[in-house]
Amino acid sequence: MNFSIDNITRANIKKVSPYSSARDEFKDFSKEMVFLDANENPFENGVNRYPDPQQILVKMELAKLKGVSIHQLLLGNGSDEVLDLLFRAFCEPKEDNILTLPPTYGMYKVLAEINNVENKEVLLTENFQPNVNAILASANKNSKLLFLCSPNNPTGNSFTAKEVEKLLNSFKGIVVIDEAYIDFSSQKSWLQRLSEFPNLVITQTLSKAYGMAGIRLGICYASSEIISILNKIKPPYNINELTQQRAIDRLVKPLEIKNQITTILNQRTFLINALKTISFIEKIYPTDANFVLVKVPDATKIYHQLLQQGVVVRNRTSQLLCENTLRLTVGNEQENTKLINALKTI
């Protein structure tokens, strides 16, 4: 496809001169130096110095793990910061628009409202797949971002590669594939095809499979051209030192992560089989994530009944195409057993 990042980047962003922090100007830690350049407190306590603004050590671990270059990586204070940077880089307020595919992750819509960018919603099909023809028909010259959440939240299913590829080849703006749940999916990550599509941006997170929701670390993979634009506008020290340290500690334990993912997938199978024995559950939707969406007669009533028994699930009945559904996160064996026992008493 004929895609030019220059054509969709906001004019004012092209002119931005990024802030140069003290650690951007000098970051050679290979020899003993006296640092008197950043107005820091000189008393060492492990966090008295500013963190690496480019998070090189974290990126090196991720690049090794995912098979990409560190120049194709941007880290954010949660994936939401990454998504917000995409809006600010490519969407002109009051002029441009984005496309989202409900039911989907709600922050896309919120970020559009915050950035004063029109959100064009194109419903998924009844099978929760992208309606490619309707999406392309809704897009125009001001459509800058298309958000595909796959595996999708709250439905749990992955989008078929054929439909996604059609969109990557035909949509004139940036296609953002949100892969927050990709580690639980049988489908391959689109990271393997990153170099094929200059308009492809992939977001992932350490919050789900990696068990690091509390450190707030989101990851963006894209061409070096897109990453360089996002680097121009990100806050200089957006990832704090403690987050960087905890991320590295976790990333160097791939076997532990793999074992936990396997346990979650086994528990997902256990949960689905147990849900089949609950008489009032009308439908269990296919899932590639660490949660299961189920249809029930009265989601709000059952949600409150579960609360009374000490179990918190997510009521998704207000979402388009999700009337009377509950989203059940896969917990550990004890938690899943408590959920099933609670459902059996309703």
PDB file of N, CA and C in Angstrom, residues 44-90:
ATOM      1  N   GLU A  44      22.792   9.041  47.938  1.00  0.00           N
ATOM      2  CA  GLU A  44      22.363   7.822  47.249  1.00  0.00           C
ATOM      3  C   GLU A  44      21.359   7.018  48.078  1.00  0.00           C
ATOM      4  N   ASN A  45      20.246   6.677  47.450  1.00  0.00           N
ATOM      5  CA  ASN A  45      19.265   5.799  48.088  1.00  0.00           C
ATOM      6  C   ASN A  45      18.636   4.833  47.081  1.00  0.00           C
ATOM      7  N   GLY A  46      19.223   4.792  45.886  1.00  0.00           N
ATOM      8  CA  GLY A  46      18.711   3.892  44.853  1.00  0.00           C
ATOM      9  C   GLY A  46      17.783   4.547  43.856  1.00  0.00           C
ATOM     10  N   VAL A  47      17.133   5.652  44.284  1.00  0.00           N
ATOM     11  CA  VAL A  47      16.205   6.343  43.375  1.00  0.00           C
ATOM     12  C   VAL A  47      16.404   7.860  43.403  1.00  0.00           C
ATOM     13  N   ASN A  48      17.529   8.322  43.897  1.00  0.00           N
ATOM     14  CA  ASN A  48      17.763   9.770  43.952  1.00  0.00           C
ATOM     15  C   ASN A  48      18.160  10.343  42.596  1.00  0.00           C
ATOM     16  N   ARG A  49      18.536   9.469  41.650  1.00  0.00           N
ATOM     17  CA  ARG A  49      18.870   9.911  40.296  1.00  0.00           C
ATOM     18  C   ARG A  49      17.684   9.700  39.355  1.00  0.00           C
ATOM     19  N   TYR A  50      17.617  10.543  38.329  1.00  0.00           N
ATOM     20  CA  TYR A  50      16.576  10.368  37.326  1.00  0.00           C
ATOM     21  C   TYR A  50      16.771   9.035  36.594  1.00  0.00           C
ATOM     22  N   PRO A  51      15.670   8.413  36.175  1.00  0.00           N
ATOM     23  CA  PRO A  51      15.787   7.134  35.455  1.00  0.00           C
ATOM     24  C   PRO A  51      16.228   7.357  34.013  1.00  0.00           C
ATOM     25  N   ASP A  52      16.646   6.289  33.370  1.00  0.00           N
ATOM     26  CA  ASP A  52      16.997   6.344  31.954  1.00  0.00           C
ATOM     27  C   ASP A  52      15.763   6.764  31.160  1.00  0.00           C
ATOM     28  N   PRO A  53      15.795   7.908  30.471  1.00  0.00           N
ATOM     29  CA  PRO A  53      14.606   8.378  29.753  1.00  0.00           C
ATOM     30  C   PRO A  53      14.223   7.489  28.575  1.00  0.00           C
ATOM     31  N   GLN A  54      15.160   6.673  28.091  1.00  0.00           N
ATOM     32  CA  GLN A  54      14.861   5.780  26.964  1.00  0.00           C
ATOM     33  C   GLN A  54      14.750   4.314  27.385  1.00  0.00           C
ATOM     34  N   GLN A  55      14.910   4.034  28.666  1.00  0.00           N
ATOM     35  CA  GLN A  55      14.694   2.684  29.213  1.00  0.00           C
ATOM     36  C   GLN A  55      15.432   1.608  28.405  1.00  0.00           C
ATOM     37  N   ILE A  56      16.701   1.866  28.101  1.00  0.00           N
ATOM     38  CA  ILE A  56      17.451   1.001  27.198  1.00  0.00           C
ATOM     39  C   ILE A  56      17.548  -0.437  27.705  1.00  0.00           C
ATOM     40  N   LEU A  57      17.804  -0.620  29.005  1.00  0.00           N
ATOM     41  CA  LEU A  57      17.960  -1.986  29.521  1.00  0.00           C
ATOM     42  C   LEU A  57      16.659  -2.780  29.418  1.00  0.00           C
ATOM     43  N   VAL A  58      15.535  -2.122  29.684  1.00  0.00           N
ATOM     44  CA  VAL A  58      14.237  -2.797  29.543  1.00  0.00           C
ATOM     45  C   VAL A  58      13.991  -3.146  28.074  1.00  0.00           C
ATOM     46  N   LYS A  59      14.265  -2.197  27.209  1.00  0.00           N
ATOM     47  CA  LYS A  59      14.046  -2.422  25.775  1.00  0.00           C
ATOM     48  C   LYS A  59      14.933  -3.549  25.241  1.00  0.00           C
ATOM     49  N   MET A  60      16.156  -3.643  25.756  1.00  0.00           N
ATOM     50  CA  MET A  60      17.044  -4.718  25.314  1.00  0.00           C
ATOM     51  C   MET A  60      16.466  -6.088  25.655  1.00  0.00           C
ATOM     52  N   GLU A  61      15.889  -6.208  26.852  1.00  0.00           N
ATOM     53  CA  GLU A  61      15.278  -7.483  27.246  1.00  0.00           C
ATOM     54  C   GLU A  61      14.056  -7.789  26.383  1.00  0.00           C
ATOM     55  N   LEU A  62      13.231  -6.773  26.138  1.00  0.00           N
ATOM     56  CA  LEU A  62      12.039  -6.970  25.310  1.00  0.00           C
ATOM     57  C   LEU A  62      12.416  -7.304  23.872  1.00  0.00           C
ATOM     58  N   ALA A  63      13.414  -6.597  23.349  1.00  0.00           N
ATOM     59  CA  ALA A  63      13.850  -6.839  21.971  1.00  0.00           C
ATOM     60  C   ALA A  63      14.344  -8.272  21.801  1.00  0.00           C
ATOM     61  N   LYS A  64      15.076  -8.763  22.798  1.00  0.00           N
ATOM     62  CA  LYS A  64      15.583 -10.133  22.772  1.00  0.00           C
ATOM     63  C   LYS A  64      14.433 -11.137  22.862  1.00  0.00           C
ATOM     64  N   LEU A  65      13.469 -10.830  23.698  1.00  0.00           N
ATOM     65  CA  LEU A  65      12.324 -11.720  23.919  1.00  0.00           C
ATOM     66  C   LEU A  65      11.394 -11.774  22.710  1.00  0.00           C
ATOM     67  N   LYS A  66      11.207 -10.626  22.055  1.00  0.00           N
ATOM     68  CA  LYS A  66      10.217 -10.514  20.982  1.00  0.00           C
ATOM     69  C   LYS A  66      10.816 -10.534  19.574  1.00  0.00           C
ATOM     70  N   GLY A  67      12.130 -10.476  19.480  1.00  0.00           N
ATOM     71  CA  GLY A  67      12.758 -10.528  18.165  1.00  0.00           C
ATOM     72  C   GLY A  67      12.604  -9.265  17.352  1.00  0.00           C
ATOM     73  N   VAL A  68      12.673  -8.113  18.007  1.00  0.00           N
ATOM     74  CA  VAL A  68      12.584  -6.830  17.314  1.00  0.00           C
ATOM     75  C   VAL A  68      13.798  -5.978  17.677  1.00  0.00           C
ATOM     76  N   SER A  69      13.929  -4.846  16.997  1.00  0.00           N
ATOM     77  CA  SER A  69      14.989  -3.895  17.303  1.00  0.00           C
ATOM     78  C   SER A  69      14.520  -2.948  18.407  1.00  0.00           C
ATOM     79  N   ILE A  70      15.439  -2.454  19.226  1.00  0.00           N
ATOM     80  CA  ILE A  70      15.052  -1.493  20.261  1.00  0.00           C
ATOM     81  C   ILE A  70      14.540  -0.200  19.635  1.00  0.00           C
ATOM     82  N   HIS A  71      14.857   0.029  18.366  1.00  0.00           N
ATOM     83  CA  HIS A  71      14.374   1.224  17.669  1.00  0.00           C
ATOM     84  C   HIS A  71      12.928   1.066  17.207  1.00  0.00           C
ATOM     85  N   GLN A  72      12.370  -0.120  17.394  1.00  0.00           N
ATOM     86  CA  GLN A  72      10.956  -0.365  17.078  1.00  0.00           C
ATOM     87  C   GLN A  72      10.106  -0.405  18.345  1.00  0.00           C
ATOM     88  N   LEU A  73      10.665   0.086  19.441  1.00  0.00           N
ATOM     89  CA  LEU A  73      10.033  -0.016  20.751  1.00  0.00           C
ATOM     90  C   LEU A  73       9.834   1.337  21.404  1.00  0.00           C
ATOM     91  N   LEU A  74       8.671   1.522  21.988  1.00  0.00           N
ATOM     92  CA  LEU A  74       8.416   2.676  22.855  1.00  0.00           C
ATOM     93  C   LEU A  74       7.700   2.158  24.093  1.00  0.00           C
ATOM     94  N   LEU A  75       8.096   2.623  25.262  1.00  0.00           N
ATOM     95  CA  LEU A  75       7.442   2.211  26.502  1.00  0.00           C
ATOM     96  C   LEU A  75       6.607   3.346  27.047  1.00  0.00           C
ATOM     97  N   GLY A  76       5.477   2.990  27.643  1.00  0.00           N
ATOM     98  CA  GLY A  76       4.584   3.993  28.202  1.00  0.00           C
ATOM     99  C   GLY A  76       4.181   3.661  29.616  1.00  0.00           C
ATOM    100  N   ASN A  77       3.697   4.665  30.328  1.00  0.00           N
ATOM    101  CA  ASN A  77       3.167   4.486  31.674  1.00  0.00           C
ATOM    102  C   ASN A  77       1.799   3.825  31.538  1.00  0.00           C
ATOM    103  N   GLY A  78       1.829   2.511  31.302  1.00  0.00           N
ATOM    104  CA  GLY A  78       0.641   1.772  30.913  1.00  0.00           C
ATOM    105  C   GLY A  78       0.402   1.946  29.419  1.00  0.00           C
ATOM    106  N   SER A  79      -0.344   1.027  28.810  1.00  0.00           N
ATOM    107  CA  SER A  79      -0.650   1.142  27.386  1.00  0.00           C
ATOM    108  C   SER A  79      -1.474   2.387  27.088  1.00  0.00           C
ATOM    109  N   ASP A  80      -2.213   2.870  28.076  1.00  0.00           N
ATOM    110  CA  ASP A  80      -3.049   4.049  27.850  1.00  0.00           C
ATOM    111  C   ASP A  80      -2.209   5.272  27.486  1.00  0.00           C
ATOM    112  N   GLU A  81      -1.003   5.402  28.052  1.00  0.00           N
ATOM    113  CA  GLU A  81      -0.141   6.523  27.667  1.00  0.00           C
ATOM    114  C   GLU A  81       0.303   6.372  26.219  1.00  0.00           C
ATOM    115  N   VAL A  82       0.627   5.158  25.818  1.00  0.00           N
ATOM    116  CA  VAL A  82       1.014   4.905  24.426  1.00  0.00           C
ATOM    117  C   VAL A  82      -0.118   5.305  23.486  1.00  0.00           C
ATOM    118  N   LEU A  83      -1.332   4.885  23.807  1.00  0.00           N
ATOM    119  CA  LEU A  83      -2.488   5.208  22.969  1.00  0.00           C
ATOM    120  C   LEU A  83      -2.711   6.716  22.898  1.00  0.00           C
ATOM    121  N   ASP A  84      -2.556   7.392  24.021  1.00  0.00           N
ATOM    122  CA  ASP A  84      -2.736   8.843  24.052  1.00  0.00           C
ATOM    123  C   ASP A  84      -1.691   9.547  23.182  1.00  0.00           C
ATOM    124  N   LEU A  85      -0.462   9.046  23.182  1.00  0.00           N
ATOM    125  CA  LEU A  85       0.584   9.619  22.342  1.00  0.00           C
ATOM    126  C   LEU A  85       0.232   9.490  20.862  1.00  0.00           C
ATOM    127  N   LEU A  86      -0.393   8.380  20.477  1.00  0.00           N
ATOM    128  CA  LEU A  86      -0.812   8.199  19.089  1.00  0.00           C
ATOM    129  C   LEU A  86      -1.838   9.252  18.689  1.00  0.00           C
ATOM    130  N   PHE A  87      -2.776   9.534  19.570  1.00  0.00           N
ATOM    131  CA  PHE A  87      -3.755  10.596  19.300  1.00  0.00           C
ATOM    132  C   PHE A  87      -3.051  11.933  19.113  1.00  0.00           C
ATOM    133  N   ARG A  88      -2.140  12.253  20.010  1.00  0.00           N
ATOM    134  CA  ARG A  88      -1.502  13.571  19.985  1.00  0.00           C
ATOM    135  C   ARG A  88      -0.556  13.736  18.803  1.00  0.00           C
ATOM    136  N   ALA A  89      -0.014  12.634  18.325  1.00  0.00           N
ATOM    137  CA  ALA A  89       0.910  12.709  17.190  1.00  0.00           C
ATOM    138  C   ALA A  89       0.190  12.793  15.850  1.00  0.00           C
ATOM    139  N   PHE A  90      -0.944  12.109  15.735  1.00  0.00           N
ATOM    140  CA  PHE A  90      -1.520  11.933  14.401  1.00  0.00           C
ATOM    141  C   PHE A  90      -2.942  12.480  14.213  1.00  0.00           C
TER     142      PHE A  90
END
